[in-house]
Tab-separated table of C-alpha atoms in Angstrom:
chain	number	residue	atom	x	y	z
A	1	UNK	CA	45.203	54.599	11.095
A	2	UNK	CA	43.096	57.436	12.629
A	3	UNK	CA	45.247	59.572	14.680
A	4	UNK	CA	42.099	61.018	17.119
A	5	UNK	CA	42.382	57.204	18.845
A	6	UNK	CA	45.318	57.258	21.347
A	7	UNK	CA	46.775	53.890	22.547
A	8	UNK	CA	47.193	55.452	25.754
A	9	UNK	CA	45.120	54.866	28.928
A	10	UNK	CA	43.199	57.503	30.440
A	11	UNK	CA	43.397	57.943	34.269
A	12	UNK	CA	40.063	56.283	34.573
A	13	UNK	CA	41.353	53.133	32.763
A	14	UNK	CA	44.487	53.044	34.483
A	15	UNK	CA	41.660	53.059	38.075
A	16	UNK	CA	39.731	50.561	36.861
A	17	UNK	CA	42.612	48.260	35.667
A	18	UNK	CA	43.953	48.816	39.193
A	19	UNK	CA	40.953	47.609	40.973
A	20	UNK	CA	40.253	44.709	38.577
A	21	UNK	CA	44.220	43.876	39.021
A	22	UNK	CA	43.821	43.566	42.851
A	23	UNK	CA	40.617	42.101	42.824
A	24	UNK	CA	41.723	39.117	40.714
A	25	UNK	CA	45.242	38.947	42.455
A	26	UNK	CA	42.650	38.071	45.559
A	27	UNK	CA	39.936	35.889	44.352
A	28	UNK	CA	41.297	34.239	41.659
A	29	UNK	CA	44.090	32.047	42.637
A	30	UNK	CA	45.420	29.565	39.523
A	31	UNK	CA	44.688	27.046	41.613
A	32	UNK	CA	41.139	27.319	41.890
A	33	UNK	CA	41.198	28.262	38.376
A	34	UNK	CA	42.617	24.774	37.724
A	35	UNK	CA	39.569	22.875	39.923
A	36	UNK	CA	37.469	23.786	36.745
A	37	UNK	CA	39.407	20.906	35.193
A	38	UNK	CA	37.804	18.476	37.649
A	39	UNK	CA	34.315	19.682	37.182
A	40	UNK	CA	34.427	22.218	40.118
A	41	UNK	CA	32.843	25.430	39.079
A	42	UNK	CA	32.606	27.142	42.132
A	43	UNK	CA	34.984	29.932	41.293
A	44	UNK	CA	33.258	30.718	37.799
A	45	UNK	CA	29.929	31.753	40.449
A	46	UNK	CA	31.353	33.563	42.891
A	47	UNK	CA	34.211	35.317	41.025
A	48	UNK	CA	31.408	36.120	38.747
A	49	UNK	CA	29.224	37.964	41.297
A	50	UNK	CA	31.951	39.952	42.433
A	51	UNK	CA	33.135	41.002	39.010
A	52	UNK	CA	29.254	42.026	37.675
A	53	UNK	CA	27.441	43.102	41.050
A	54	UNK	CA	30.231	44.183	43.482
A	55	UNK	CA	32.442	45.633	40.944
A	56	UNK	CA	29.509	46.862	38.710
A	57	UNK	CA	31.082	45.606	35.385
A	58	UNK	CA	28.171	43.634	33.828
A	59	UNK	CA	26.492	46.816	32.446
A	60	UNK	CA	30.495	48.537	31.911
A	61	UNK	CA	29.033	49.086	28.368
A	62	UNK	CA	25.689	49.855	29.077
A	63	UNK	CA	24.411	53.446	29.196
A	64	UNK	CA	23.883	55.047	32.124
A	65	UNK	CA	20.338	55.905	31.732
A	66	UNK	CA	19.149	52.308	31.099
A	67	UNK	CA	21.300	50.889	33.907
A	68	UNK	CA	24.449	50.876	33.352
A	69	UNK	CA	28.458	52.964	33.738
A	70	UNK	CA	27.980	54.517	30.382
A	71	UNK	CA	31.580	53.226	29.635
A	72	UNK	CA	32.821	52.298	26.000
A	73	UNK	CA	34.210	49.005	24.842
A	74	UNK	CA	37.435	50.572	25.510
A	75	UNK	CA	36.961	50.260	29.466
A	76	UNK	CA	35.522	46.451	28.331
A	77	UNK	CA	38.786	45.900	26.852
A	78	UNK	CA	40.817	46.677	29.930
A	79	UNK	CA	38.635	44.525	32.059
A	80	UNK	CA	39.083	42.077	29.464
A	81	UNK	CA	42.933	42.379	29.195
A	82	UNK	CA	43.200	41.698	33.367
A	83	UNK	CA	40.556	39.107	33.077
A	84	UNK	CA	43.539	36.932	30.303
A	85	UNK	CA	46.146	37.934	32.403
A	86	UNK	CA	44.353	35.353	35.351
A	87	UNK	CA	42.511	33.057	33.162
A	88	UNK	CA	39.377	34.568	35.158
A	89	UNK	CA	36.487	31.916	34.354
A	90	UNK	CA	33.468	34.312	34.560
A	91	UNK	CA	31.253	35.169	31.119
A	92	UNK	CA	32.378	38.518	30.557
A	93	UNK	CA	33.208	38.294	27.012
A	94	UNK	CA	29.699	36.862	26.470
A	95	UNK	CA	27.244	38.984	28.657
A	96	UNK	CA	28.680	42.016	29.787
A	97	UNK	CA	30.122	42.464	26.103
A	98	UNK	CA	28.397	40.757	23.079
A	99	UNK	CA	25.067	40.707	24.833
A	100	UNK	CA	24.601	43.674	26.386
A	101	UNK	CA	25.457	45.374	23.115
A	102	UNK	CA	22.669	43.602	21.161
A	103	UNK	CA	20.081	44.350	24.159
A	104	UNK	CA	21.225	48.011	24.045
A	105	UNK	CA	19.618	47.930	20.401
A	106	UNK	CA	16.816	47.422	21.354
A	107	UNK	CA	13.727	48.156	24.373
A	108	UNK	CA	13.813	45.125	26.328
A	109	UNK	CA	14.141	45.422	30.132
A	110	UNK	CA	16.094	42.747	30.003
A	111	UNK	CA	18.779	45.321	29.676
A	112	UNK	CA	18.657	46.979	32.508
A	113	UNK	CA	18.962	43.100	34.376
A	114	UNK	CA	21.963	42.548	32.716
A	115	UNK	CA	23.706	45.963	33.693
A	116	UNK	CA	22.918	45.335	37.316
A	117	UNK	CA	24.035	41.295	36.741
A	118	UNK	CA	20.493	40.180	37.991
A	119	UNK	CA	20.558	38.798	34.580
A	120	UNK	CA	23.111	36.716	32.741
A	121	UNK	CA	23.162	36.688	28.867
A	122	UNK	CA	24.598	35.003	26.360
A	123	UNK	CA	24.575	35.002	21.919
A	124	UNK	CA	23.297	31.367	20.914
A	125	UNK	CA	26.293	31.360	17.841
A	126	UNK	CA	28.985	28.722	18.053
A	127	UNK	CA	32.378	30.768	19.662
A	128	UNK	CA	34.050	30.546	16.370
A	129	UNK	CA	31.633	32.571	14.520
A	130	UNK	CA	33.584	35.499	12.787
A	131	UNK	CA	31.372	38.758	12.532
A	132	UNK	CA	30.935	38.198	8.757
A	133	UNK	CA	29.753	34.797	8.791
A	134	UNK	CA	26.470	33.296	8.623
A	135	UNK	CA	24.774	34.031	11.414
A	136	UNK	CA	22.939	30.813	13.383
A	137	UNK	CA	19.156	31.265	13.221
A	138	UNK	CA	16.495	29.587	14.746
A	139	UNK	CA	13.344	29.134	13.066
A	140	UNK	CA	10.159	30.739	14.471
A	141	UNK	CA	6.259	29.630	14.137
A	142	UNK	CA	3.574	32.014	14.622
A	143	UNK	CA	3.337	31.857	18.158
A	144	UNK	CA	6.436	33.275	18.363
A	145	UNK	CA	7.742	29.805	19.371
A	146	UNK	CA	11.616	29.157	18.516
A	147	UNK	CA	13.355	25.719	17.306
A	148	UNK	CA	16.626	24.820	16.096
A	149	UNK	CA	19.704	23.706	17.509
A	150	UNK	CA	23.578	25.773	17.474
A	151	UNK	CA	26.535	24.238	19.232
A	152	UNK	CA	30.032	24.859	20.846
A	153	UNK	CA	28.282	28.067	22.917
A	154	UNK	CA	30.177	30.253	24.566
A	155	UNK	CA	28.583	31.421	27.982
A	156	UNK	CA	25.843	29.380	27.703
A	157	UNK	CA	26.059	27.168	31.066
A	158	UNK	CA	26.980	30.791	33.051
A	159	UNK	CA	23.700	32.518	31.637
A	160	UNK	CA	20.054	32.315	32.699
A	161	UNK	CA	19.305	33.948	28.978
A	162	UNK	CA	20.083	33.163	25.155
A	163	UNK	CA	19.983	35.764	22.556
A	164	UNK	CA	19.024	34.082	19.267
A	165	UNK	CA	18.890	35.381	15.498
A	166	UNK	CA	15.612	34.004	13.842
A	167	UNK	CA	14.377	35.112	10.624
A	168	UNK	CA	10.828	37.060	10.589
A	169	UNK	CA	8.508	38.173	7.984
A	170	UNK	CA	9.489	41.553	8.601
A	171	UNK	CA	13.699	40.707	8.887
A	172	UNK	CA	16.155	39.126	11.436
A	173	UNK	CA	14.838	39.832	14.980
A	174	UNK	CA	16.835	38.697	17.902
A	175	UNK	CA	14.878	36.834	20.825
A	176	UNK	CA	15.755	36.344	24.219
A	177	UNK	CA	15.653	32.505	25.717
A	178	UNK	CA	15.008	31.522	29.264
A	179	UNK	CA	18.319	28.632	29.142
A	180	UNK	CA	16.273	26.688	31.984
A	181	UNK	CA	13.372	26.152	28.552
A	182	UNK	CA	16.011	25.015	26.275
A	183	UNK	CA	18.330	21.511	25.896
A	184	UNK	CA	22.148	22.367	27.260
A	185	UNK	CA	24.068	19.715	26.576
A	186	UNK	CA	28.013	20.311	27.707
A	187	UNK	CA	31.106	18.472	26.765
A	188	UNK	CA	34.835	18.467	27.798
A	189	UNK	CA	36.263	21.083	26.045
A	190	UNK	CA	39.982	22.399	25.805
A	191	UNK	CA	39.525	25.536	27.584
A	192	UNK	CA	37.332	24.151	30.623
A	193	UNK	CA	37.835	27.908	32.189
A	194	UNK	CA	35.587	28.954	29.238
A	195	UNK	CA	33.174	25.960	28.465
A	196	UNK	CA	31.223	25.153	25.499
A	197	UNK	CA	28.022	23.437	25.172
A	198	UNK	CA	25.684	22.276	22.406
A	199	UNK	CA	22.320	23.698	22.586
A	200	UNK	CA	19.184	22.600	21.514
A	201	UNK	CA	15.892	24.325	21.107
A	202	UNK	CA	12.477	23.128	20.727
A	203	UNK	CA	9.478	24.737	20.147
A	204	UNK	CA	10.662	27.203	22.476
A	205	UNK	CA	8.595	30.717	23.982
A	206	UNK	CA	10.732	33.421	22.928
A	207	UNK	CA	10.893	37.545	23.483
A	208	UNK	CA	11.764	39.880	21.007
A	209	UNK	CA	14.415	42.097	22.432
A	210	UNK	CA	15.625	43.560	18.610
A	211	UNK	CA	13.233	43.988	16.054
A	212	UNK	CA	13.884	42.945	12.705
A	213	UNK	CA	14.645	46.177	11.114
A	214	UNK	CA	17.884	46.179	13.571
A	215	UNK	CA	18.481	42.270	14.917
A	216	UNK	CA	20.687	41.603	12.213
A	217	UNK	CA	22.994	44.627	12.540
A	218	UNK	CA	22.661	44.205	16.205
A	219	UNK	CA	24.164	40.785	16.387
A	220	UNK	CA	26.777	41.624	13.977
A	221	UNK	CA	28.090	44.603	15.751
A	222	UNK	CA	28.690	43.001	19.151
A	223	UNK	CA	29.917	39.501	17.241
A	224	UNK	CA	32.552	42.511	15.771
A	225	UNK	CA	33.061	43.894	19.422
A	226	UNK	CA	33.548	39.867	20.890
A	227	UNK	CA	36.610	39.654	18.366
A	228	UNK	CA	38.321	42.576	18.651
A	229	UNK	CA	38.348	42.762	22.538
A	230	UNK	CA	38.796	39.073	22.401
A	231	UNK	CA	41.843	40.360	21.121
A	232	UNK	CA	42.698	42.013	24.588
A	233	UNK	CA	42.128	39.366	26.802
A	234	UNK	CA	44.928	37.762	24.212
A	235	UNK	CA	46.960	40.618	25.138
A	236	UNK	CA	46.510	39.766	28.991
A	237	UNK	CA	47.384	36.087	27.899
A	238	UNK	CA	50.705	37.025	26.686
A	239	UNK	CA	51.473	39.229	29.160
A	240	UNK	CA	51.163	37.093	32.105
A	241	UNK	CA	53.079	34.205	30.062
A	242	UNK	CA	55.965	36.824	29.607
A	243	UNK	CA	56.358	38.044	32.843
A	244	UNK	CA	56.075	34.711	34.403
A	245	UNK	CA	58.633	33.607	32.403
A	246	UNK	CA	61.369	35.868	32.815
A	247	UNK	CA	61.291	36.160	36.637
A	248	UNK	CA	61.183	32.273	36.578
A	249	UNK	CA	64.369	32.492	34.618
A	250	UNK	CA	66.123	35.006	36.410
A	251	UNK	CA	65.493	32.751	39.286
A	252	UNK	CA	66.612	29.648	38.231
A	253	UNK	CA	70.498	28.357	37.694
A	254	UNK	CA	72.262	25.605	36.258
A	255	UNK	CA	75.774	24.524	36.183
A	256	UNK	CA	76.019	27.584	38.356
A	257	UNK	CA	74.386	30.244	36.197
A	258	UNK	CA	71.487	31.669	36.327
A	259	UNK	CA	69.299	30.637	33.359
A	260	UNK	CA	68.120	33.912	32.024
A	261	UNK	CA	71.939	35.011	31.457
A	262	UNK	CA	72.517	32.362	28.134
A	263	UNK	CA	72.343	34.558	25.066
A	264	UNK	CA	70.098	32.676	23.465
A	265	UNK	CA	67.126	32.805	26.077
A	266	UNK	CA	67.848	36.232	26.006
A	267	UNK	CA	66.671	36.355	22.328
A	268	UNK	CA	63.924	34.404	22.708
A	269	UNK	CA	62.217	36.766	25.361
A	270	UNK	CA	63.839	40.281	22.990
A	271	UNK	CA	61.429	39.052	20.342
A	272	UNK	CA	58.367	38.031	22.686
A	273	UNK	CA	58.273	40.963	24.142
A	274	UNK	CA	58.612	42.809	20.717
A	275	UNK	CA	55.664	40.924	19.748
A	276	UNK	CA	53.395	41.575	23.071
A	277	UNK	CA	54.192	45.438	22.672
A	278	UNK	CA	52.821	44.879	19.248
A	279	UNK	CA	49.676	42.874	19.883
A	280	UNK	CA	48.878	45.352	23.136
A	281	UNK	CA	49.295	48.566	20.289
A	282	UNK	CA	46.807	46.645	18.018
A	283	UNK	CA	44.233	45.265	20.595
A	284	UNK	CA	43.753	48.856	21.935
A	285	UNK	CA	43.583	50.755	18.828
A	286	UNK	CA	41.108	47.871	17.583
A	287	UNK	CA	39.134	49.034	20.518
A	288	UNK	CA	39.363	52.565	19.967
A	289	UNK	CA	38.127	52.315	16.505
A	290	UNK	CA	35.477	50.942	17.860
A	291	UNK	CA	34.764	52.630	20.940
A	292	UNK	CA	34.934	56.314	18.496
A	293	UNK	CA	32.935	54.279	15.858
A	294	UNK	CA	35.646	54.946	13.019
A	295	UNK	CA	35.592	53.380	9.416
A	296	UNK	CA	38.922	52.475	10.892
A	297	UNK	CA	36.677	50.017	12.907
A	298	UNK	CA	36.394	47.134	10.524
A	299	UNK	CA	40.553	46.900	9.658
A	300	UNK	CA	41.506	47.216	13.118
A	301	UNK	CA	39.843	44.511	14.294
A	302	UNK	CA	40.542	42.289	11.619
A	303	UNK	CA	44.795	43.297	12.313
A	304	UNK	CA	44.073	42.960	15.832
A	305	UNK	CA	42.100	39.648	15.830
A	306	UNK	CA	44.652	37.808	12.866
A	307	UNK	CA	47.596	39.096	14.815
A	308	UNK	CA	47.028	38.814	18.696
A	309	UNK	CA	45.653	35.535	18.629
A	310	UNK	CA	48.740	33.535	17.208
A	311	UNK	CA	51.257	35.810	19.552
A	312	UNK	CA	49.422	34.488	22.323
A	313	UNK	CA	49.592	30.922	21.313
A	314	UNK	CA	53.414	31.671	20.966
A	315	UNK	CA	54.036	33.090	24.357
A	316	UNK	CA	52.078	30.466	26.063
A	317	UNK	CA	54.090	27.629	24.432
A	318	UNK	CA	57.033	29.782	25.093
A	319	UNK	CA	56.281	29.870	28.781
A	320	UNK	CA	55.437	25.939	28.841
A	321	UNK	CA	58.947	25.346	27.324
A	322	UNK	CA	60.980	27.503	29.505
A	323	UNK	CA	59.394	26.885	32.767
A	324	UNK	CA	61.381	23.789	32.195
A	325	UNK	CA	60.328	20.653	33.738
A	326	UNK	CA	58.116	22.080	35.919
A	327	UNK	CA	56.063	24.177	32.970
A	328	UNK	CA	55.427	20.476	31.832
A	329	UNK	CA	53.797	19.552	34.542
A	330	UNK	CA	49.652	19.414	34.649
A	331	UNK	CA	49.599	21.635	37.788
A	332	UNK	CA	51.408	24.385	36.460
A	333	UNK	CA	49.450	27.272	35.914
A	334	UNK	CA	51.153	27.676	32.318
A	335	UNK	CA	48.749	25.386	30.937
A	336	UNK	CA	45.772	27.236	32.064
A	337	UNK	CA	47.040	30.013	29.660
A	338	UNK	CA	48.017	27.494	26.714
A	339	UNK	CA	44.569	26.092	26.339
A	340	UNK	CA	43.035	29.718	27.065
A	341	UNK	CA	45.231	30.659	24.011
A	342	UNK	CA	44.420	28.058	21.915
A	343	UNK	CA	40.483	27.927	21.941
A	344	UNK	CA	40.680	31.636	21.837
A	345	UNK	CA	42.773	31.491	18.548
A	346	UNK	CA	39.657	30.235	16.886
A	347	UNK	CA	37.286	32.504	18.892
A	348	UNK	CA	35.018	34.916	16.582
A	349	UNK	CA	36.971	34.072	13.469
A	350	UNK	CA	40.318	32.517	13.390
A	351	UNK	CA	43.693	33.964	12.441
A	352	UNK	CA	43.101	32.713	8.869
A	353	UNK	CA	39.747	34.235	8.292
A	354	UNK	CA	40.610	37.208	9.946
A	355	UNK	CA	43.748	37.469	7.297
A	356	UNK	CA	41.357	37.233	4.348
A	357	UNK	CA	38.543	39.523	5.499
A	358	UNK	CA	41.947	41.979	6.016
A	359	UNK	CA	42.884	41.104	2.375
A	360	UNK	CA	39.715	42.206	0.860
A	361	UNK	CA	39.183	45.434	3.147
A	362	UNK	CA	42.407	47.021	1.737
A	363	UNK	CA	41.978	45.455	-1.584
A	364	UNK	CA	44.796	43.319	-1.774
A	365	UNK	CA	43.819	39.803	-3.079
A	366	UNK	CA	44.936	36.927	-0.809
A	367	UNK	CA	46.888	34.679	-2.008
């Protein structure tokens, strides 16, 4: 552990988690969140203008010169951690994250759309890809025509643009899709506030926007930068399902006590908040690792990704069981954060894989 990155927030990320904070708190409410379920996107549009055009977050990671605040992915991972903490269905995670750091690779305009959120991007790999793992390429004829077909996208029915991998000649390039030329076909999935779709390409016109001698590396490094601040939004997961929690049990009462007050509850919340300290501590060094580019990078998000991912699965069945009867219900909001937690748990590499890339990086053999 590299003791240059501090795991504490700098007045400017303590601002902008403020204004993020507020603005969700007004514009998100869980039950609009929950229409999503019934096929009503409505929120995902506007919620998403306000977070990449009035609050200027789509080019957060962007540097200023091409567009953008010039921030590091450790601002990205506060936005990220308020964006969990409300279930906020807008394509962050996918555009103003993972794409925007392959376009900043390269010389594409398309860049500078993104940062202002004229543009919305997205990687054409299915969300589970883990940044070691085989990267899904397209295939691509000599008029620079792409085919192929990648499914369970992330981001894909919120962006006007795919960013694909297809082998050239020369290397791995990465091209940039109009989504309006391609086949989108979407499907129910767990986490509706997040949808995935199957996507199918066909002799499509692509533009390079990373050449080969960089698309590869490119692609990697902001699949690496999807899991470990995929880890924060897990942080923002867990938080909301612990706080939640605990005021609804220091609310309710039976046979004349107040809930919260049996020992045993008591216990329950000691060690989830033990565990939520923990994952915060390792979702924000993961991001400073990255953020200072340290050989730390690599671990850190492998501890932060194996480790946040399951505590937020925990605290949001935690929070379904003791909200009680009402937790079970399909209207309360604790569900929202159960299914966020559990399609994120397989999100850029799942606990598992994350456990055995860790294994290997500090040379102890998994077993």
């Amino acid at each position: 552990m590299s003791a240059d990155i501090t795991l504490l927030e700098s007045d400017v990320e303590t601002s902008l988690r403020s204004t993020v904070r507020e603005m969700l708190a007004d514009r998100c409410d869980p039950n609009a969140v929950l229409s999503a379920y019934e096929g009503d996107r409505a929120l995902t549009a506007s919620l998403w203008k306000t977070v990449a055009v009035e609050l200027g977050l789509a080019g957060l990671v962007i540097p200023d010169e091409r567009g953008g605040a010039g921030a590091s992915v450790r601002e990205a991972a506060v936005v990220l951690e308020e964006l969990g903490r409300a279930v906020a269905p807008v394509p962050f995670l996918s555009s103003a994250v993972e794409a925007a750091i392959v376009l900043r690779e390269g010389n594409s305009a398309l860049v500078e759309q993104v940062a202002s959120g004229e543009r919305t991007a997205a990687l054409l790999a299915p969300f589970s890809t883990a940044p070691d793992a085989d990267l899904p390429r397209m295939s691509v004829d000599g008029n620079e025509r792409l085919s192929g077909r990648v499914t369970s996208v992330a981001g894909a029915l919120e962006s006007d643009t795919l960013l694909v991998a297809a082998d050239t000649v020369e290397g791995t390039a990465v091209y940039a899709l109009r989504t309006s030329d391609v086949a989108v076909a979407s499907f129910v999935s767990l986490d509706m506030t997040r949808p995935l779709a199957d996507i199918t390409v066909d002799s499509v016109p692509g533009e390079v926007v990373v050449p080969p001698n960089s698309g590869e590396a490119a692609f990697r490094r902001a699949l690496r930068a999807g899991a470990a601040l995929l880890a924060s939004e897990q942080v923002g997961v867990t938080a909301w399902c612990l706080e939640s929690t605990i005021a609804h049990l220091k609310e309710r009462k039976q046979f004349g006590r107040t809930v919260g007050g049996f020992q045993a509850l008591k216990h329950r919340l000691a060690d989830l908040f033990v565990e939520a300290e923990s994952a915060s501590a390792a979702a924000r060094y993961a991001a400073g690792a990255l953020a200072a580019d340290s050989d730390d990078a690599a671990i850190a998000t492998a501890v932060a990704s194996s480790y946040c991912a399951e505590v937020a699965v925990h605290a949001a069945e935690e929070a379904v069981q003791l909200h009680g009867g009402t937790g079970m219900t399909w209207e309360h909001p604790a569900h929202l954060y159960l299914k966020r937690a559990k399609a994120d748990e397989i999100g850029r590499g799942s606990p598992g894989h994350h456990r055995r890339v860790l294994a290997d990086l500090v040379d102890i053999p998994a077993s």
